[in-house]
Amino acid sequence: MMRKLLPLAALAGALIATSCGGGGPRQRVVAFSQANNAEPYRAAQNALMSKLFAQYPDIRLVISDAQQDNSKQVAQVETFIRQKPDLLIVAPNERAALTAVMGQAMSAGIPVLCLERDILQPNYTSYVHSDNVAIGRLAGKFIADHLTKKYGKPQGNIVAMRGLLGVEGEINRDRGAQEVFQQYPGIHMVADAVADWIQAKAKDRMTEILRAQPKIDVVYGHNDPMAIGAYLAAKELGREKEMIFVGVDGLGGPAGGIKKVMDGVLAATFVYPLCVDKAVEIGNRMLHEPGFRPDKDYVLESVLVTPENAPVLYDKFTVAGVLRFAQPLLARSQTFRGAVRR
């Protein structure tokens, strides 16, 4: 069962309680500042982090939701700094806005893990992420190959559905794909819409584009919800079969991108690792292993998902599947802790 999460207001009480004596192991508080719980990718991060930290009876997890609001996230991190958790994990909403406050946490002596999105300065103990430029290049190559098969050479019209423009993932998923597209003068970007990672916004933007563009070959959504929103708009107008839809995230589960590939909604997606299993592994070692110093940077690889491999990947990338693959790491960490206590 998933551990019930503490609201942010309860963190002070949690810290007081965990510092009190009682004969058992000292309780530790891990504070997680999440950019926006409403996004499916981030909901999956929360669920997996809760399940993984629940394996440790001496750790209490607190999650705050910034609701895609920079000022709210800064204020929440400032509250965490005053409460002095044992570990702070931050998934920044936008890179510039969170840079200074994460530096304040470091100055206060709080270990900080930067999760999946970067900031402008390395104001963190360790950064766990995937390579968004590489993902963009993979998406660009898949799209160029598709257009070559369709027309005999790499040519055609592409629509991009973009996330928040100040976010590293958006910047580099676009950059990587553009590096590929620029090699082929026959490939044209006919629309470059901003939908802030949100499916409903992408549906609205795509409806506008469809009314203006008579010929579209590919929609490249910089996440799966935006690609799906574009598909739904095209389907409403009876044009979904004219083009393919490519996304990024590749979540497991019935609403995730891998299932949408299996269902024929998406032609492909790219697994953007949740990064949580690695962050929990590192965090636990920081909390429990004296002298452990994490690397400054951990890069996790992406995987291309197509109809051919989607059934195999579907179960692996559900939260339960990721948890199953993480169990050996949890077991090793618990064995180490037992040895230290003895």
mmCIF file of C-alpha atoms in Angstrom:
data_model
loop_
_atom_site.group_PDB
_atom_site.id
_atom_site.type_symbol
_atom_site.label_atom_id
_atom_site.label_comp_id
_atom_site.label_asym_id
_atom_site.label_seq_id
_atom_site.Cartn_x
_atom_site.Cartn_y
_atom_site.Cartn_z
ATOM 1 C CA MET A 1 0.000 0.000 0.000
ATOM 2 C CA MET A 2 1.257 3.483 -0.819
ATOM 3 C CA ARG A 3 2.351 5.455 2.205
ATOM 4 C CA LYS A 4 0.117 8.436 2.913
ATOM 5 C CA LEU A 5 1.981 11.637 2.076
ATOM 6 C CA LEU A 6 2.367 14.440 4.574
ATOM 7 C CA PRO A 7 1.087 17.871 3.546
ATOM 8 C CA LEU A 8 3.690 20.608 3.554
ATOM 9 C CA ALA A 9 2.176 22.230 6.662
ATOM 10 C CA ALA A 10 2.807 19.010 8.608
ATOM 11 C CA LEU A 11 6.547 18.986 7.955
ATOM 12 C CA ALA A 12 7.416 20.994 11.073
ATOM 13 C CA GLY A 13 5.553 18.513 13.265
ATOM 14 C CA ALA A 14 7.144 15.602 11.461
ATOM 15 C CA LEU A 15 10.622 16.983 12.070
ATOM 16 C CA ILE A 16 9.913 17.586 15.757
ATOM 17 C CA ALA A 17 8.550 14.079 16.150
ATOM 18 C CA THR A 18 11.418 12.436 14.338
ATOM 19 C CA SER A 19 13.997 14.211 16.473
ATOM 20 C CA CYS A 20 12.497 12.990 19.745
ATOM 21 C CA GLY A 21 13.906 10.001 21.554
ATOM 22 C CA GLY A 22 12.089 6.691 21.622
ATOM 23 C CA GLY A 23 14.685 3.981 21.592
ATOM 24 C CA GLY A 24 14.306 3.089 17.898
ATOM 25 C CA PRO A 25 16.327 4.295 14.923
ATOM 26 C CA ARG A 26 16.232 8.037 14.318
ATOM 27 C CA GLN A 27 13.510 9.019 11.885
ATOM 28 C CA ARG A 28 14.624 10.957 8.824
ATOM 29 C CA VAL A 29 12.531 13.325 6.714
ATOM 30 C CA VAL A 30 12.902 13.530 2.936
ATOM 31 C CA ALA A 31 11.212 16.590 1.417
ATOM 32 C CA PHE A 32 10.290 16.484 -2.268
ATOM 33 C CA SER A 33 9.325 19.662 -4.129
ATOM 34 C CA GLN A 34 7.396 18.539 -7.213
ATOM 35 C CA ALA A 35 6.824 20.882 -10.151
ATOM 36 C CA ASN A 36 3.232 19.902 -10.945
ATOM 37 C CA ASN A 37 1.376 16.871 -9.600
ATOM 38 C CA ALA A 38 -1.259 17.167 -12.346
ATOM 39 C CA GLU A 39 1.068 15.976 -15.137
ATOM 40 C CA PRO A 40 0.903 12.179 -15.607
ATOM 41 C CA TYR A 41 4.701 11.885 -15.680
ATOM 42 C CA ARG A 42 4.965 13.677 -12.334
ATOM 43 C CA ALA A 43 2.122 11.719 -10.777
ATOM 44 C CA ALA A 44 4.068 8.574 -11.716
ATOM 45 C CA GLN A 45 7.202 10.042 -10.115
ATOM 46 C CA ASN A 46 5.284 10.705 -6.895
ATOM 47 C CA ALA A 47 3.791 7.217 -6.823
ATOM 48 C CA LEU A 48 7.113 5.480 -7.390
ATOM 49 C CA MET A 49 8.972 7.641 -4.879
ATOM 50 C CA SER A 50 6.310 6.931 -2.257
ATOM 51 C CA LYS A 51 6.533 3.186 -2.828
ATOM 52 C CA LEU A 52 10.326 3.124 -2.757
ATOM 53 C CA PHE A 53 10.746 5.235 0.365
ATOM 54 C CA ALA A 54 7.999 3.217 2.066
ATOM 55 C CA GLN A 55 10.490 0.312 2.146
ATOM 56 C CA TYR A 56 12.422 2.231 4.818
ATOM 57 C CA PRO A 57 10.683 2.501 8.214
ATOM 58 C CA ASP A 58 13.099 5.223 9.367
ATOM 59 C CA ILE A 59 12.234 7.580 6.457
ATOM 60 C CA ARG A 60 9.204 9.826 6.185
ATOM 61 C CA LEU A 61 8.462 11.408 2.806
ATOM 62 C CA VAL A 62 6.821 14.824 2.378
ATOM 63 C CA ILE A 63 5.720 15.989 -1.090
ATOM 64 C CA SER A 64 4.765 19.558 -1.996
ATOM 65 C CA ASP A 65 3.014 20.445 -5.263
ATOM 66 C CA ALA A 66 4.042 23.692 -6.987
ATOM 67 C CA GLN A 67 1.130 23.414 -9.445
ATOM 68 C CA GLN A 68 3.379 24.682 -12.279
ATOM 69 C CA ASP A 69 3.842 27.980 -10.384
ATOM 70 C CA ASN A 70 7.415 29.220 -9.925
ATOM 71 C CA SER A 71 6.680 31.555 -7.031
ATOM 72 C CA LYS A 72 4.767 28.838 -5.207
ATOM 73 C CA GLN A 73 7.607 26.360 -5.623
ATOM 74 C CA VAL A 74 10.186 28.873 -4.396
ATOM 75 C CA ALA A 75 8.044 29.580 -1.320
ATOM 76 C CA GLN A 76 7.623 25.861 -0.641
ATOM 77 C CA VAL A 77 11.373 25.241 -0.872
ATOM 78 C CA GLU A 78 11.977 28.191 1.445
ATOM 79 C CA THR A 79 9.630 26.553 3.953
ATOM 80 C CA PHE A 80 11.526 23.288 3.632
ATOM 81 C CA ILE A 81 14.810 25.122 4.270
ATOM 82 C CA ARG A 82 13.445 26.545 7.526
ATOM 83 C CA GLN A 83 12.330 23.064 8.605
ATOM 84 C CA LYS A 84 15.724 21.482 7.761
ATOM 85 C CA PRO A 85 14.798 18.059 6.361
ATOM 86 C CA ASP A 86 17.531 15.421 6.154
ATOM 87 C CA LEU A 87 17.323 15.425 2.352
ATOM 88 C CA LEU A 88 15.686 17.792 -0.138
ATOM 89 C CA ILE A 89 14.714 16.592 -3.624
ATOM 90 C CA VAL A 90 13.597 19.200 -6.171
ATOM 91 C CA ALA A 91 12.020 18.714 -9.599
ATOM 92 C CA PRO A 92 12.223 22.364 -10.762
ATOM 93 C CA ASN A 93 9.260 23.879 -12.554
ATOM 94 C CA GLU A 94 11.600 26.213 -14.455
ATOM 95 C CA ARG A 95 15.361 26.371 -14.338
ATOM 96 C CA ALA A 96 15.991 30.081 -13.655
ATOM 97 C CA ALA A 97 13.383 30.511 -10.933
ATOM 98 C CA LEU A 98 14.677 27.682 -8.724
ATOM 99 C CA THR A 99 18.411 28.324 -9.031
ATOM 100 C CA ALA A 100 18.829 30.763 -6.150
ATOM 101 C CA VAL A 101 16.584 29.027 -3.625
ATOM 102 C CA MET A 102 18.271 25.663 -4.197
ATOM 103 C CA GLY A 103 21.569 27.434 -3.536
ATOM 104 C CA GLN A 104 20.090 28.677 -0.251
ATOM 105 C CA ALA A 105 19.280 25.091 0.710
ATOM 106 C CA MET A 106 22.861 24.050 0.016
ATOM 107 C CA SER A 107 24.166 26.983 2.079
ATOM 108 C CA ALA A 108 21.928 25.850 4.939
ATOM 109 C CA GLY A 109 23.704 22.487 4.919
ATOM 110 C CA ILE A 110 20.808 20.497 3.444
ATOM 111 C CA PRO A 111 21.770 17.813 0.892
ATOM 112 C CA VAL A 112 19.910 18.540 -2.354
ATOM 113 C CA LEU A 113 19.072 16.195 -5.220
ATOM 114 C CA CYS A 114 18.019 17.892 -8.459
ATOM 115 C CA LEU A 115 15.558 15.571 -10.179
ATOM 116 C CA GLU A 116 15.256 15.381 -13.964
ATOM 117 C CA ARG A 117 15.159 19.142 -14.750
ATOM 118 C CA ASP A 118 18.242 21.309 -14.436
ATOM 119 C CA ILE A 119 18.839 24.789 -13.021
ATOM 120 C CA LEU A 120 21.163 27.567 -14.199
ATOM 121 C CA GLN A 121 23.903 26.886 -11.638
ATOM 122 C CA PRO A 122 24.915 23.542 -10.080
ATOM 123 C CA ASN A 123 23.246 24.373 -6.752
ATOM 124 C CA TYR A 124 22.728 20.751 -5.791
ATOM 125 C CA THR A 125 24.593 17.824 -4.319
ATOM 126 C CA SER A 126 23.710 15.564 -7.245
ATOM 127 C CA TYR A 127 21.642 15.753 -10.431
ATOM 128 C CA VAL A 128 19.728 12.709 -11.750
ATOM 129 C CA HIS A 129 18.382 13.055 -15.269
ATOM 130 C CA SER A 130 18.171 11.767 -18.815
ATOM 131 C CA ASP A 131 19.782 13.321 -21.901
ATOM 132 C CA ASN A 132 17.072 15.373 -23.596
ATOM 133 C CA VAL A 133 19.303 16.359 -26.527
ATOM 134 C CA ALA A 134 19.848 12.656 -27.245
ATOM 135 C CA ILE A 135 16.092 12.030 -26.984
ATOM 136 C CA GLY A 136 15.439 14.880 -29.425
ATOM 137 C CA ARG A 137 17.966 13.436 -31.878
ATOM 138 C CA LEU A 138 16.322 9.997 -31.624
ATOM 139 C CA ALA A 139 12.923 11.563 -32.282
ATOM 140 C CA GLY A 140 14.308 13.548 -35.209
ATOM 141 C CA LYS A 141 15.874 10.464 -36.743
ATOM 142 C CA PHE A 142 12.676 8.423 -36.327
ATOM 143 C CA ILE A 143 10.674 11.189 -38.030
ATOM 144 C CA ALA A 144 13.202 11.599 -40.870
ATOM 145 C CA ASP A 145 13.223 7.839 -41.450
ATOM 146 C CA HIS A 146 9.411 7.777 -41.512
ATOM 147 C CA LEU A 147 9.280 10.583 -44.074
ATOM 148 C CA THR A 148 11.902 8.834 -46.208
ATOM 149 C CA LYS A 149 9.778 5.674 -46.253
ATOM 150 C CA LYS A 150 6.670 7.687 -47.054
ATOM 151 C CA TYR A 151 8.075 9.820 -49.881
ATOM 152 C CA GLY A 152 11.275 8.069 -50.959
ATOM 153 C CA LYS A 153 13.345 10.898 -49.469
ATOM 154 C CA PRO A 154 13.303 12.948 -46.263
ATOM 155 C CA GLN A 155 10.669 15.568 -46.945
ATOM 156 C CA GLY A 156 7.394 16.627 -45.409
ATOM 157 C CA ASN A 157 5.614 18.955 -43.007
ATOM 158 C CA ILE A 158 6.062 18.750 -39.252
ATOM 159 C CA VAL A 159 4.128 20.317 -36.385
ATOM 160 C CA ALA A 160 5.889 20.672 -33.015
ATOM 161 C CA MET A 161 3.948 20.709 -29.742
ATOM 162 C CA ARG A 162 6.217 22.314 -27.170
ATOM 163 C CA GLY A 163 6.251 22.431 -23.383
ATOM 164 C CA LEU A 164 7.191 25.315 -21.095
ATOM 165 C CA LEU A 165 9.819 27.262 -23.019
ATOM 166 C CA GLY A 166 12.110 27.934 -20.059
ATOM 167 C CA VAL A 167 12.513 24.277 -19.140
ATOM 168 C CA GLU A 168 15.647 22.291 -19.990
ATOM 169 C CA GLY A 169 13.660 19.323 -21.303
ATOM 170 C CA GLU A 170 11.768 21.514 -23.750
ATOM 171 C CA ILE A 171 14.860 23.379 -24.892
ATOM 172 C CA ASN A 172 16.900 20.249 -25.534
ATOM 173 C CA ARG A 173 14.176 18.017 -26.969
ATOM 174 C CA ASP A 174 13.685 20.733 -29.552
ATOM 175 C CA ARG A 175 17.413 21.295 -30.050
ATOM 176 C CA GLY A 176 18.180 17.606 -30.639
ATOM 177 C CA ALA A 177 15.391 17.182 -33.191
ATOM 178 C CA GLN A 178 16.308 20.401 -34.994
ATOM 179 C CA GLU A 179 19.889 19.155 -35.377
ATOM 180 C CA VAL A 180 18.465 16.306 -37.451
ATOM 181 C CA PHE A 181 15.840 18.281 -39.377
ATOM 182 C CA GLN A 182 18.362 20.914 -40.439
ATOM 183 C CA GLN A 183 20.232 18.264 -42.402
ATOM 184 C CA TYR A 184 17.254 17.855 -44.747
ATOM 185 C CA PRO A 185 16.006 20.943 -46.638
ATOM 186 C CA GLY A 186 12.874 19.039 -47.663
ATOM 187 C CA ILE A 187 11.630 18.840 -44.060
ATOM 188 C CA HIS A 188 9.589 21.886 -43.036
ATOM 189 C CA MET A 189 8.348 22.927 -39.597
ATOM 190 C CA VAL A 190 4.961 24.394 -40.517
ATOM 191 C CA ALA A 191 3.837 25.119 -36.938
ATOM 192 C CA ASP A 192 5.656 25.481 -33.643
ATOM 193 C CA ALA A 193 2.991 25.637 -30.930
ATOM 194 C CA VAL A 194 3.438 26.013 -27.176
ATOM 195 C CA ALA A 195 1.090 23.884 -25.049
ATOM 196 C CA ASP A 196 2.918 23.908 -21.668
ATOM 197 C CA TRP A 197 3.043 20.067 -21.449
ATOM 198 C CA ILE A 198 -0.775 19.939 -21.107
ATOM 199 C CA GLN A 199 -2.973 17.654 -23.241
ATOM 200 C CA ALA A 200 -5.997 19.979 -23.336
ATOM 201 C CA LYS A 201 -3.880 22.945 -24.422
ATOM 202 C CA ALA A 202 -2.270 20.839 -27.166
ATOM 203 C CA LYS A 203 -5.699 19.821 -28.423
ATOM 204 C CA ASP A 204 -6.718 23.474 -28.699
ATOM 205 C CA ARG A 205 -3.464 24.495 -30.423
ATOM 206 C CA MET A 206 -3.693 21.575 -32.853
ATOM 207 C CA THR A 207 -7.284 22.438 -33.768
ATOM 208 C CA GLU A 208 -6.106 25.918 -34.754
ATOM 209 C CA ILE A 209 -3.206 24.496 -36.758
ATOM 210 C CA LEU A 210 -5.373 21.978 -38.606
ATOM 211 C CA ARG A 211 -7.644 24.762 -39.777
ATOM 212 C CA ALA A 212 -4.651 26.650 -41.182
ATOM 213 C CA GLN A 213 -2.519 23.771 -42.534
ATOM 214 C CA PRO A 214 -3.920 21.525 -45.277
ATOM 215 C CA LYS A 215 -0.912 19.162 -45.270
ATOM 216 C CA ILE A 216 0.715 17.734 -42.136
ATOM 217 C CA ASP A 217 2.820 14.566 -42.054
ATOM 218 C CA VAL A 218 4.097 14.382 -38.469
ATOM 219 C CA VAL A 219 3.279 15.869 -35.092
ATOM 220 C CA TYR A 220 6.233 15.824 -32.706
ATOM 221 C CA GLY A 221 4.914 16.285 -29.183
ATOM 222 C CA HIS A 222 7.639 17.073 -26.685
ATOM 223 C CA ASN A 223 5.698 14.910 -24.252
ATOM 224 C CA ASP A 224 3.080 12.202 -24.720
ATOM 225 C CA PRO A 225 0.069 14.163 -23.379
ATOM 226 C CA MET A 226 0.641 16.903 -25.970
ATOM 227 C CA ALA A 227 1.035 14.354 -28.768
ATOM 228 C CA ILE A 228 -2.185 12.667 -27.628
ATOM 229 C CA GLY A 229 -3.978 16.019 -27.459
ATOM 230 C CA ALA A 230 -2.914 16.716 -31.045
ATOM 231 C CA TYR A 231 -4.201 13.277 -32.093
ATOM 232 C CA LEU A 232 -7.578 13.933 -30.479
ATOM 233 C CA ALA A 233 -7.896 17.236 -32.324
ATOM 234 C CA ALA A 234 -7.041 15.592 -35.648
ATOM 235 C CA LYS A 235 -9.493 12.770 -34.974
ATOM 236 C CA GLU A 236 -12.321 15.215 -34.302
ATOM 237 C CA LEU A 237 -11.718 16.701 -37.744
ATOM 238 C CA GLY A 238 -11.310 13.311 -39.429
ATOM 239 C CA ARG A 239 -7.638 13.886 -40.286
ATOM 240 C CA GLU A 240 -5.776 11.619 -37.851
ATOM 241 C CA LYS A 241 -4.885 9.075 -40.556
ATOM 242 C CA GLU A 242 -3.095 11.723 -42.648
ATOM 243 C CA MET A 243 -0.232 12.026 -40.167
ATOM 244 C CA ILE A 244 1.642 10.231 -37.397
ATOM 245 C CA PHE A 245 2.064 11.375 -33.811
ATOM 246 C CA VAL A 246 5.349 11.023 -31.909
ATOM 247 C CA GLY A 247 5.701 11.697 -28.180
ATOM 248 C CA VAL A 248 8.154 11.550 -25.291
ATOM 249 C CA ASP A 249 7.729 10.086 -21.770
ATOM 250 C CA GLY A 250 6.827 6.455 -22.452
ATOM 251 C CA LEU A 251 5.014 5.821 -19.199
ATOM 252 C CA GLY A 252 3.622 2.375 -18.496
ATOM 253 C CA GLY A 253 0.048 1.750 -17.394
ATOM 254 C CA PRO A 254 -3.249 1.972 -19.298
ATOM 255 C CA ALA A 255 -3.065 5.762 -19.812
ATOM 256 C CA GLY A 256 0.672 5.937 -20.558
ATOM 257 C CA GLY A 257 2.450 6.520 -23.825
ATOM 258 C CA ILE A 258 3.530 2.900 -24.282
ATOM 259 C CA LYS A 259 -0.123 1.790 -24.306
ATOM 260 C CA LYS A 260 -0.922 4.584 -26.766
ATOM 261 C CA VAL A 261 1.709 3.127 -29.102
ATOM 262 C CA MET A 262 0.103 -0.302 -28.693
ATOM 263 C CA ASP A 263 -3.309 1.239 -29.446
ATOM 264 C CA GLY A 264 -2.067 2.983 -32.598
ATOM 265 C CA VAL A 265 -2.554 6.518 -31.267
ATOM 266 C CA LEU A 266 1.187 7.213 -31.228
ATOM 267 C CA ALA A 267 3.561 5.896 -33.873
ATOM 268 C CA ALA A 268 6.398 6.050 -31.333
ATOM 269 C CA THR A 269 7.412 7.444 -27.990
ATOM 270 C CA PHE A 270 10.666 7.610 -26.072
ATOM 271 C CA VAL A 271 10.932 6.440 -22.488
ATOM 272 C CA TYR A 272 11.979 9.425 -20.424
ATOM 273 C CA PRO A 273 13.087 7.702 -17.217
ATOM 274 C CA LEU A 274 11.278 8.793 -14.062
ATOM 275 C CA CYS A 275 14.755 9.034 -12.489
ATOM 276 C CA VAL A 276 13.141 8.349 -9.114
ATOM 277 C CA ASP A 277 14.598 4.877 -8.566
ATOM 278 C CA LYS A 278 18.121 6.242 -9.014
ATOM 279 C CA ALA A 279 17.371 9.282 -6.845
ATOM 280 C CA VAL A 280 16.021 7.084 -4.045
ATOM 281 C CA GLU A 281 19.043 4.792 -4.285
ATOM 282 C CA ILE A 282 21.407 7.761 -4.021
ATOM 283 C CA GLY A 283 19.339 9.452 -1.317
ATOM 284 C CA ASN A 284 19.284 6.349 0.843
ATOM 285 C CA ARG A 285 23.019 5.963 0.563
ATOM 286 C CA MET A 286 23.501 9.611 1.521
ATOM 287 C CA LEU A 287 21.292 9.124 4.583
ATOM 288 C CA HIS A 288 22.578 5.739 5.710
ATOM 289 C CA GLU A 289 26.160 5.251 4.545
ATOM 290 C CA PRO A 290 28.747 7.314 6.422
ATOM 291 C CA GLY A 291 31.259 8.800 4.032
ATOM 292 C CA PHE A 292 29.241 8.184 0.853
ATOM 293 C CA ARG A 293 29.678 10.989 -1.678
ATOM 294 C CA PRO A 294 27.424 10.809 -4.740
ATOM 295 C CA ASP A 295 28.582 11.766 -8.202
ATOM 296 C CA LYS A 296 27.590 15.262 -9.247
ATOM 297 C CA ASP A 297 25.757 13.953 -12.311
ATOM 298 C CA TYR A 298 23.887 10.737 -13.184
ATOM 299 C CA VAL A 299 22.552 10.302 -16.743
ATOM 300 C CA LEU A 300 19.912 7.621 -17.476
ATOM 301 C CA GLU A 301 19.335 6.343 -21.010
ATOM 302 C CA SER A 302 16.122 6.592 -23.016
ATOM 303 C CA VAL A 303 14.465 3.810 -25.034
ATOM 304 C CA LEU A 304 12.591 4.080 -28.358
ATOM 305 C CA VAL A 305 9.108 2.548 -28.132
ATOM 306 C CA THR A 306 7.473 1.314 -31.343
ATOM 307 C CA PRO A 307 4.626 -1.145 -31.974
ATOM 308 C CA GLU A 308 7.240 -3.905 -32.216
ATOM 309 C CA ASN A 309 8.666 -3.582 -28.706
ATOM 310 C CA ALA A 310 5.822 -1.814 -26.876
ATOM 311 C CA PRO A 311 4.242 -4.998 -25.434
ATOM 312 C CA VAL A 312 7.564 -6.008 -23.851
ATOM 313 C CA LEU A 313 8.183 -2.550 -22.409
ATOM 314 C CA TYR A 314 4.621 -1.982 -21.199
ATOM 315 C CA ASP A 315 4.910 -3.893 -17.937
ATOM 316 C CA LYS A 316 8.526 -2.942 -17.293
ATOM 317 C CA PHE A 317 7.768 0.768 -17.170
ATOM 318 C CA THR A 318 4.670 0.705 -14.985
ATOM 319 C CA VAL A 319 5.327 1.908 -11.445
ATOM 320 C CA ALA A 320 5.050 -1.700 -10.260
ATOM 321 C CA GLY A 321 7.501 -2.808 -12.915
ATOM 322 C CA VAL A 322 10.052 -0.144 -12.056
ATOM 323 C CA LEU A 323 9.626 -1.006 -8.378
ATOM 324 C CA ARG A 324 10.347 -4.650 -9.154
ATOM 325 C CA PHE A 325 13.555 -3.754 -10.987
ATOM 326 C CA ALA A 326 14.577 -1.506 -8.074
ATOM 327 C CA GLN A 327 14.214 -4.217 -5.427
ATOM 328 C CA PRO A 328 17.841 -5.472 -5.681
ATOM 329 C CA LEU A 329 19.066 -1.928 -4.969
ATOM 330 C CA LEU A 330 16.777 -1.670 -1.969
ATOM 331 C CA ALA A 331 17.957 -5.031 -0.678
ATOM 332 C CA ARG A 332 21.634 -4.048 -0.955
ATOM 333 C CA SER A 333 21.020 -0.791 0.887
ATOM 334 C CA GLN A 334 19.122 -2.508 3.704
ATOM 335 C CA THR A 335 21.879 -5.124 4.037
ATOM 336 C CA PHE A 336 24.465 -2.357 4.402
ATOM 337 C CA ARG A 337 22.387 -0.646 7.090
ATOM 338 C CA GLY A 338 22.068 -3.874 9.013
ATOM 339 C CA ALA A 339 25.822 -4.346 8.932
ATOM 340 C CA VAL A 340 26.367 -0.798 10.237
ATOM 341 C CA ARG A 341 23.970 -1.357 13.157
ATOM 342 C CA ARG A 342 25.690 -4.592 14.110
#
